[in-house]
CSV table of C-alpha atoms in Angstrom, one decimal:
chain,number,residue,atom,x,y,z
A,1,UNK,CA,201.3,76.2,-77.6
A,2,UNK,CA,197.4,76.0,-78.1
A,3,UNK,CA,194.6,74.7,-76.0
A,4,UNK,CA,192.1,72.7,-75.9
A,5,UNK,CA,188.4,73.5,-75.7
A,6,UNK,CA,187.1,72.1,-72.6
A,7,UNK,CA,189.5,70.9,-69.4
A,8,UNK,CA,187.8,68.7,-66.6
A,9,UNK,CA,189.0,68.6,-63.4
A,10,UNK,CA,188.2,66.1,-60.6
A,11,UNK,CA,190.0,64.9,-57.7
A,12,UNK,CA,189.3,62.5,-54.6
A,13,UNK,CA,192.0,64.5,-52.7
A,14,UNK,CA,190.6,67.9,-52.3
A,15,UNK,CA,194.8,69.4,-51.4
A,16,UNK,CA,194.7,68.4,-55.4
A,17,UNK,CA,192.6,70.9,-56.9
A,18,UNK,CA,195.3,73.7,-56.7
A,19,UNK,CA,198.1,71.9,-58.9
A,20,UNK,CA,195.7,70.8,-61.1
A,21,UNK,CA,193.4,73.8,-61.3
A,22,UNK,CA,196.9,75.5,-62.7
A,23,UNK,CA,197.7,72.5,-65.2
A,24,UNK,CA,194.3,73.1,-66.5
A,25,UNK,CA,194.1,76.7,-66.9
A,26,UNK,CA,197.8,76.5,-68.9
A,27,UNK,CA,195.9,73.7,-71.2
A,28,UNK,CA,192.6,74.5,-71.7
A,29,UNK,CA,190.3,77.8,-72.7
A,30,UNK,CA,187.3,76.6,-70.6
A,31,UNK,CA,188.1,74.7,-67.0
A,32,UNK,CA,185.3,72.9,-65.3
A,33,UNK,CA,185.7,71.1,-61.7
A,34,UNK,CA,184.1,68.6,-60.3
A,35,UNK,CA,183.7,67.9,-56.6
A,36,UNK,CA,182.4,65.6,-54.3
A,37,UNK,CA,180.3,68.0,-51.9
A,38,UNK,CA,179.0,71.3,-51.7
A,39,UNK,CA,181.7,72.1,-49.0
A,40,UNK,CA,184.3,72.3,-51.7
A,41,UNK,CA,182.7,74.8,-53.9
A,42,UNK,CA,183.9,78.0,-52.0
A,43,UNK,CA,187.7,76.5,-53.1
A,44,UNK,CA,186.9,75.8,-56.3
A,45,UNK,CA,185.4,79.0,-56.7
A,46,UNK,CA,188.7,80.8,-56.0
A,47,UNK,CA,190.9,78.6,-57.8
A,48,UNK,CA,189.3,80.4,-61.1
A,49,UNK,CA,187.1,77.7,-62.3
A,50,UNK,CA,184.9,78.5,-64.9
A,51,UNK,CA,182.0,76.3,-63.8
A,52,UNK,CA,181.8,73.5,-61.0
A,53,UNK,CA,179.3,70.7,-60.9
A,54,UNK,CA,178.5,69.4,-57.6
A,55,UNK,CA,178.1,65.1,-57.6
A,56,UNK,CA,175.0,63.9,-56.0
A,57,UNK,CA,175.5,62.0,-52.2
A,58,UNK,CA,174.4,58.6,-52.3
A,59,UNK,CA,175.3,55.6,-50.2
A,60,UNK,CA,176.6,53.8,-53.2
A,61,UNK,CA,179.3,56.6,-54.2
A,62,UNK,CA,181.3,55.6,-51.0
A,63,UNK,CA,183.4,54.3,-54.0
A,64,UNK,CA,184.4,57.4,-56.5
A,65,UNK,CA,184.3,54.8,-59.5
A,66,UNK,CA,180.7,54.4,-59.3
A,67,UNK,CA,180.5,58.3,-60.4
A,68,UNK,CA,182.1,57.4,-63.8
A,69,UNK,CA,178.8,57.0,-65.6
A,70,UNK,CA,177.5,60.7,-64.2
A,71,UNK,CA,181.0,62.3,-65.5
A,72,UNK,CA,180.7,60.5,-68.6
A,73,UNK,CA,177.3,61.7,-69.1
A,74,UNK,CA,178.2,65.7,-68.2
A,75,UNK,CA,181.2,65.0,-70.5
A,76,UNK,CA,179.1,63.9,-73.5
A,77,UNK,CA,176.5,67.0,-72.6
A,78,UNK,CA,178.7,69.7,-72.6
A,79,UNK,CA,181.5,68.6,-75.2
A,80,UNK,CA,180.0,66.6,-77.7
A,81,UNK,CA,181.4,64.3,-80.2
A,82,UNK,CA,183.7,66.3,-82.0
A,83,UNK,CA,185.0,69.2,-79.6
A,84,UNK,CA,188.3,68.2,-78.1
A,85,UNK,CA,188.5,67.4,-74.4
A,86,UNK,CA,191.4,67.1,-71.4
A,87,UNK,CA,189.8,65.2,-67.9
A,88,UNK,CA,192.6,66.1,-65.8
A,89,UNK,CA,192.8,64.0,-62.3
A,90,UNK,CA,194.7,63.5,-59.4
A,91,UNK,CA,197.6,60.0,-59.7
A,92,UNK,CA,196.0,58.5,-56.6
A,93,UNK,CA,194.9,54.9,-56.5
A,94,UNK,CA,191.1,55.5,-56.8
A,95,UNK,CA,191.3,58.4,-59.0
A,96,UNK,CA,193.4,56.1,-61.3
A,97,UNK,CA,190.5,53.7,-60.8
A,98,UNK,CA,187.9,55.7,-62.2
A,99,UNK,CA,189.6,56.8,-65.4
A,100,UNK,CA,190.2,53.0,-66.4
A,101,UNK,CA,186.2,53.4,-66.1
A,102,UNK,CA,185.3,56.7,-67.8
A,103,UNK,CA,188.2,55.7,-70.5
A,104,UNK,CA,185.9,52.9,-71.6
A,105,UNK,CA,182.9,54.7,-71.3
A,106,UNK,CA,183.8,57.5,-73.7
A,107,UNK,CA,186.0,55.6,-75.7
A,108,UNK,CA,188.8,57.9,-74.8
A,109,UNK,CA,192.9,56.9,-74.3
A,110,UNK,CA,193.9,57.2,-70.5
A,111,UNK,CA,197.6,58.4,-69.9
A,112,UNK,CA,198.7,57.2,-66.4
A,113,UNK,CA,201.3,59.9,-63.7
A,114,UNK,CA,201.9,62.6,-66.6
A,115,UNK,CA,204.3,64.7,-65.8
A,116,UNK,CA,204.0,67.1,-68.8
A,117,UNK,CA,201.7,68.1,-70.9
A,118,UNK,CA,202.1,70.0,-75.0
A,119,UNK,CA,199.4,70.6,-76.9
A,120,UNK,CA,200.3,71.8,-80.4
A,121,UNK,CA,197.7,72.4,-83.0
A,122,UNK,CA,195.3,69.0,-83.1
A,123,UNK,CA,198.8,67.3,-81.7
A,124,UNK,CA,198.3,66.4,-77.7
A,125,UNK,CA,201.5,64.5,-76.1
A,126,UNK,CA,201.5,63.6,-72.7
A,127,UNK,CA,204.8,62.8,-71.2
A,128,UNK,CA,205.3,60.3,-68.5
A,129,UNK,CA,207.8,58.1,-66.5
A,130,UNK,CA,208.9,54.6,-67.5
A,131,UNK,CA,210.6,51.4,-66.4
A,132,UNK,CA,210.4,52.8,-63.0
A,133,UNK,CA,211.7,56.2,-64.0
A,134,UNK,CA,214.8,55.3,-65.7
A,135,UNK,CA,213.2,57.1,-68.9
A,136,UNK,CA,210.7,59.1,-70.1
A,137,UNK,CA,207.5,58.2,-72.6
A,138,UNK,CA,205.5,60.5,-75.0
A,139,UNK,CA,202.1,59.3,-75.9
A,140,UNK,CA,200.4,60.9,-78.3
A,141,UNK,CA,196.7,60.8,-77.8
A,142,UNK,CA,194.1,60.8,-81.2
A,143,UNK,CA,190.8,60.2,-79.1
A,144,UNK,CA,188.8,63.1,-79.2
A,145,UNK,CA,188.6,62.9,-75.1
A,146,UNK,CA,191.7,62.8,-73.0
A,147,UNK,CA,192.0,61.1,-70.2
A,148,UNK,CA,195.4,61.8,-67.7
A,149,UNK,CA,195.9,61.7,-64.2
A,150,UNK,CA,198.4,63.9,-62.7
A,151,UNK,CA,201.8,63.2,-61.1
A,152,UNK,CA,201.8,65.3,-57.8
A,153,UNK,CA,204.4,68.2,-57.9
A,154,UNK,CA,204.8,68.9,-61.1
A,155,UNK,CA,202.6,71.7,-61.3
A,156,UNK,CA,203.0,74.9,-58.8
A,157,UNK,CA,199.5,75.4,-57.4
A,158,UNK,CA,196.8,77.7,-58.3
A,159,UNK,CA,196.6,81.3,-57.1
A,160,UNK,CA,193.8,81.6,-54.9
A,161,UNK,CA,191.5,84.4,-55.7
A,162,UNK,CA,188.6,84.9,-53.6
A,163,UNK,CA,186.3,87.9,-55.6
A,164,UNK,CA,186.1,84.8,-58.5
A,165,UNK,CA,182.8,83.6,-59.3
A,166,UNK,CA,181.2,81.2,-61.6
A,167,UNK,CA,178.0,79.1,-62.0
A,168,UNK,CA,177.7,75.9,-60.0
A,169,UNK,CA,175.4,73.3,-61.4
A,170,UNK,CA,173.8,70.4,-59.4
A,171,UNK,CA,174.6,66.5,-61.1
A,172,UNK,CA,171.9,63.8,-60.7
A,173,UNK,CA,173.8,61.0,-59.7
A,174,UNK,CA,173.3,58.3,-62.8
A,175,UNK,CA,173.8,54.5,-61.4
A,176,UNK,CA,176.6,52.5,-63.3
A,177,UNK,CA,175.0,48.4,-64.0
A,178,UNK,CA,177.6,47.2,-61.1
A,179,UNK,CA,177.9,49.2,-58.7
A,180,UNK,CA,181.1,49.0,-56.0
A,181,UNK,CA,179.4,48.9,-52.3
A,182,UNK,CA,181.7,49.8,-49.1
A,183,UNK,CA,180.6,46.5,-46.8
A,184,UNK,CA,182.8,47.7,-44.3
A,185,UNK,CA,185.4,50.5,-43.2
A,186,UNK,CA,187.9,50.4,-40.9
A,187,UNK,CA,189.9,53.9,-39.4
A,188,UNK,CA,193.3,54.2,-40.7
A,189,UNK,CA,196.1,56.2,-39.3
A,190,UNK,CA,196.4,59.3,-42.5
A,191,UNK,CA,199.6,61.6,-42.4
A,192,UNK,CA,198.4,64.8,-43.1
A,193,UNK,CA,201.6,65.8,-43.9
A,194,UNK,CA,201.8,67.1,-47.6
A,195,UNK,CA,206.2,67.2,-48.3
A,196,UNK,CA,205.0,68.2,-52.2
A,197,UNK,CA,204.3,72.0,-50.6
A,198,UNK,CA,207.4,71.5,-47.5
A,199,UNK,CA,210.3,74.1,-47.8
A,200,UNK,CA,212.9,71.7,-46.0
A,201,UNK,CA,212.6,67.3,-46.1
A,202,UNK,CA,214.6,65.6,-43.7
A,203,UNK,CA,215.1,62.4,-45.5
A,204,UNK,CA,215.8,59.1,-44.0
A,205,UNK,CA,216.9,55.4,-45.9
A,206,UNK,CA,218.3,51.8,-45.1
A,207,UNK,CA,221.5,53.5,-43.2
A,208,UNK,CA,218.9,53.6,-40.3
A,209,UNK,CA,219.1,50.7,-38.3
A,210,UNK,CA,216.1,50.7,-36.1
A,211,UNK,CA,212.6,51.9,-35.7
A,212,UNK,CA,213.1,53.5,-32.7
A,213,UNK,CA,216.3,55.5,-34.0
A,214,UNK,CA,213.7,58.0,-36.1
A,215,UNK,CA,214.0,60.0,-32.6
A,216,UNK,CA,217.1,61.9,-33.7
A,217,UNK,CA,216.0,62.0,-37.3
A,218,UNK,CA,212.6,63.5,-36.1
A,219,UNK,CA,214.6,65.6,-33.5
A,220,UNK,CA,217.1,67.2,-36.3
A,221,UNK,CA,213.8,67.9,-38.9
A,222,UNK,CA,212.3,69.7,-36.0
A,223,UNK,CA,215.3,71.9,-35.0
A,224,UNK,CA,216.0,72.6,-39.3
A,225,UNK,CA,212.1,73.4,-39.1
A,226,UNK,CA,211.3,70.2,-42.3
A,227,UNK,CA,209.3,67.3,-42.5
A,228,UNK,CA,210.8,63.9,-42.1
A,229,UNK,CA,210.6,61.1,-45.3
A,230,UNK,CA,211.9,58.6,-46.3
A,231,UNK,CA,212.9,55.6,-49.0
A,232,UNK,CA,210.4,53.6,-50.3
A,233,UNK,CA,211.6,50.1,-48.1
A,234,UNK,CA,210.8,52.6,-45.1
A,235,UNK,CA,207.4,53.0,-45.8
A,236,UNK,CA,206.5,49.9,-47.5
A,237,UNK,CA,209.3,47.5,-46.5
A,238,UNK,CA,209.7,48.1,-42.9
A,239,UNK,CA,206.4,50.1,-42.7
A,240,UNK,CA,208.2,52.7,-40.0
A,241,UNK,CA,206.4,55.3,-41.9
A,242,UNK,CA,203.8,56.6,-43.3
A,243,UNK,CA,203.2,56.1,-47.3
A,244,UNK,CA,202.6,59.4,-47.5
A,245,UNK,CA,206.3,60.2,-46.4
A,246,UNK,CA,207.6,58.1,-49.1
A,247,UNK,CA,209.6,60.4,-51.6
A,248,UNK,CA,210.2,58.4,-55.3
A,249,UNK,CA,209.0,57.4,-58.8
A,250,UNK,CA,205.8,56.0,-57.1
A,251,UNK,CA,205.5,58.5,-54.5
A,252,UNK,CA,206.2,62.2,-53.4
A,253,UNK,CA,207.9,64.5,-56.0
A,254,UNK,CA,210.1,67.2,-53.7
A,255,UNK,CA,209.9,71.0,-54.4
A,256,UNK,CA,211.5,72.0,-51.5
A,257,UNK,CA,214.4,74.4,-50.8
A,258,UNK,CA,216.9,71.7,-49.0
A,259,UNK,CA,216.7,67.6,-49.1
A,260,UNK,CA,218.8,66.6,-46.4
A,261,UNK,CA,219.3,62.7,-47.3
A,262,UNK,CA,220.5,60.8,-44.6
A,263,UNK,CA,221.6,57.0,-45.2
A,264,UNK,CA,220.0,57.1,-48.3
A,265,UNK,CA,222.1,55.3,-51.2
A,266,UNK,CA,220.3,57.3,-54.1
A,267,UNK,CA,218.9,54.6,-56.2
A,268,UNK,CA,217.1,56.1,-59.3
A,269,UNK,CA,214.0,55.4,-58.2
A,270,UNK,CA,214.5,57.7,-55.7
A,271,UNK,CA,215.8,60.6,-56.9
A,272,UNK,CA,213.3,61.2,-59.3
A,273,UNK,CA,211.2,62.2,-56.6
A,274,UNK,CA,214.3,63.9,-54.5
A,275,UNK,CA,215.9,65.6,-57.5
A,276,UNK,CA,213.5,68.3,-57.7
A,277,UNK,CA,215.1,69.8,-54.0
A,278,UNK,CA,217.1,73.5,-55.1
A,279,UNK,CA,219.7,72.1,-53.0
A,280,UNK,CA,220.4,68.6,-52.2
A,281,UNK,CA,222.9,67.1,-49.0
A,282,UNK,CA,223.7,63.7,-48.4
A,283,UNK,CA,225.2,62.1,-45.5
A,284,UNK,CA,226.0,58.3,-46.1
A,285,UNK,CA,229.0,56.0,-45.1
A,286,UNK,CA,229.7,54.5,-48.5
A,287,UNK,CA,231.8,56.7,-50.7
A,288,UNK,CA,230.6,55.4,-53.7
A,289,UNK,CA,226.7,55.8,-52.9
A,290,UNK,CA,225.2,57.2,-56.0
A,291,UNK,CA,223.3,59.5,-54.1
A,292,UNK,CA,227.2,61.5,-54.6
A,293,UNK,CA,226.4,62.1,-58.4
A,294,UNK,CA,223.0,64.0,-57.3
A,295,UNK,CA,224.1,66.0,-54.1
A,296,UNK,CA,225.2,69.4,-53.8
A,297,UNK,CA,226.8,68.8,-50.7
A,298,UNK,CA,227.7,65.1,-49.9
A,299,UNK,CA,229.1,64.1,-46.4
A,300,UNK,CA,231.0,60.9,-45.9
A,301,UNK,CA,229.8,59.8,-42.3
A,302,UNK,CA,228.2,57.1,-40.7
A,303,UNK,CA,224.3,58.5,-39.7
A,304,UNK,CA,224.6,58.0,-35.8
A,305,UNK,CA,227.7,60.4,-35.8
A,306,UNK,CA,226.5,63.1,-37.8
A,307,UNK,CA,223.3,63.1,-36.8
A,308,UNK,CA,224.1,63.7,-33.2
A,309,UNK,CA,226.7,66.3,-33.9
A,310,UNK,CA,224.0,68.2,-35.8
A,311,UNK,CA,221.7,68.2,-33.3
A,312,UNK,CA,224.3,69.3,-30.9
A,313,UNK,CA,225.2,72.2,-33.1
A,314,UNK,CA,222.0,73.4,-34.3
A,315,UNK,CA,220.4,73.1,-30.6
A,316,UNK,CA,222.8,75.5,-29.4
């Protein structure tokens, strides 16, 4: 497998920069980073990049698409036309935003939630999920510039290393012709729960009747020391959850060491972001759940039996 010349990586998420700091290094010779504020240099720093360019504060960049004209700029600067190019960013709604942007800017194809990457000679494939991960796609990219934003967990983070050192660089802040102004902003209630990096999910679906019945869920992650998440009609249906504790094609891709799946039929949808658990049990009342076909262990019980039982058990 070769590598290309230059990889760029920026991120709106900061917790990003380690997965995609490693993507980088396997896929490109040189690795550049771009952050937001000085504050994240240090990081960067240790993550091994080999230069980081800092982004100029003004009021307009409340909105990271208005910095697509300054990357685009550095990108031209430092590439050229005819040395080939990976910017490497995180799949989160605005960072998907700005790579619509830069893609038009530099004339360069944009490959959405990649999940792989293979770089073969001038050949560079990036592999993603389709038809809401029923199947996978390879697109194969002939711009000299690529643009992909990264599917979380599919990379193990960077090593830190904190003797690393490189040259940081200070980016005048070039104004795009429409800029995107923040009028207003309102304080949401963020997770800070990350369950790409938790050793042990405690997973929770329709089976659940009521909002109020995440007590024992909550009570049996805390006594198997995991993290509680959940379906996707949780989070977004229901809204009993967080997004961020939404595990599927469209949200959180498990690494952890046990997925304990409770109510939770196993649609495909979400087990391709549950499948990647070492070991996966299921407790649901239907027999004939699919979630059967996936699990290591599979329980045939209704939720407000087991759960109980567990707790029981596992508090003594």
């Amino acid at each position: 497998m070769s590598k290309l010349t230059n990889v760029w990586v920026f991120s709106d998420n900061v917790e990003r920069y380690g997965e995609l700091m490693a993507g980088a290094r396997q896929w490109g010779g040189h690795v550049y980073a771009i952050v937001q504020d000085s504050e994240q240099v240090t990081r960067l720093k240790s993550l091994g990049a080999d230069g980081i360019y800092v982004l100029e504060k003004t009021s307009a960049l409340q909105r990271i698409e208005n910095y697509a004209e300054t990357l685009a700029d550095i990108l031209k600067e430092v590439n050229g036309e005819q040395t080939p190019a990976l910017v490497l960013m995180a799949a989160t709604k605005r960072g998907k935003a700005l790579t619509a942007r830069l893609g038009v800017l530099l004339n360069a194809a944009v490959v959405n939630d990649v999940t792989a990457v293979h770089v073969d000679g001038a050949d560079f494939i990036a592999e993603h999920r389709m038809y809401g991960g029923l199947a996978f796609g390879k697109e194969k990219i002939n711009s000299t510039t690529a643009i992909i934003t990264l599917a979380p967990g599919v990379v193990e983070p960077a090593a830190a290393d904190p003797a690393h050192d490189c040259l940081v660089t200070q980016l005048s802040y070039v104004a795009p012709r429409q800029e995107i102004l923040c009028k207003e902003r309102r304080a949401k209630a963020l997770s800070s729960v990350d369950l790409s990096k938790a050793k042990r999910v405690v997973g929770v679906g329709r089976g659940l009747a009521a909002q109020d019945d995440l007590k024992m869920v909550h009570e049996l992650a805390a006594l198997l020391g995991a993290e509680v998440g959940c379906s996707r009609p949780i989070a977004e249906g229901e809204n009993w959850m967080e997004r961020e504790r939404y595990i599927g094609v469209s949200g959180v891709q498990l690494k952890s060491d046990l997925y304990l799946m409770l109510g939770i039929s196993g649609q495909i949808q979400h087990m391709v972001g549950g499948n990647g658990a070492k070991i996966i049990v299921a407790v649901n009342k239907d027999k004939n759940a699919p979630i059967f076909n996936y699990a290591d262990y599979g329980l045939v019980g209704d939720i407000y039996k087991v759960v109980p039982a567990l707790i029981d058990q596992l508090g003594h």
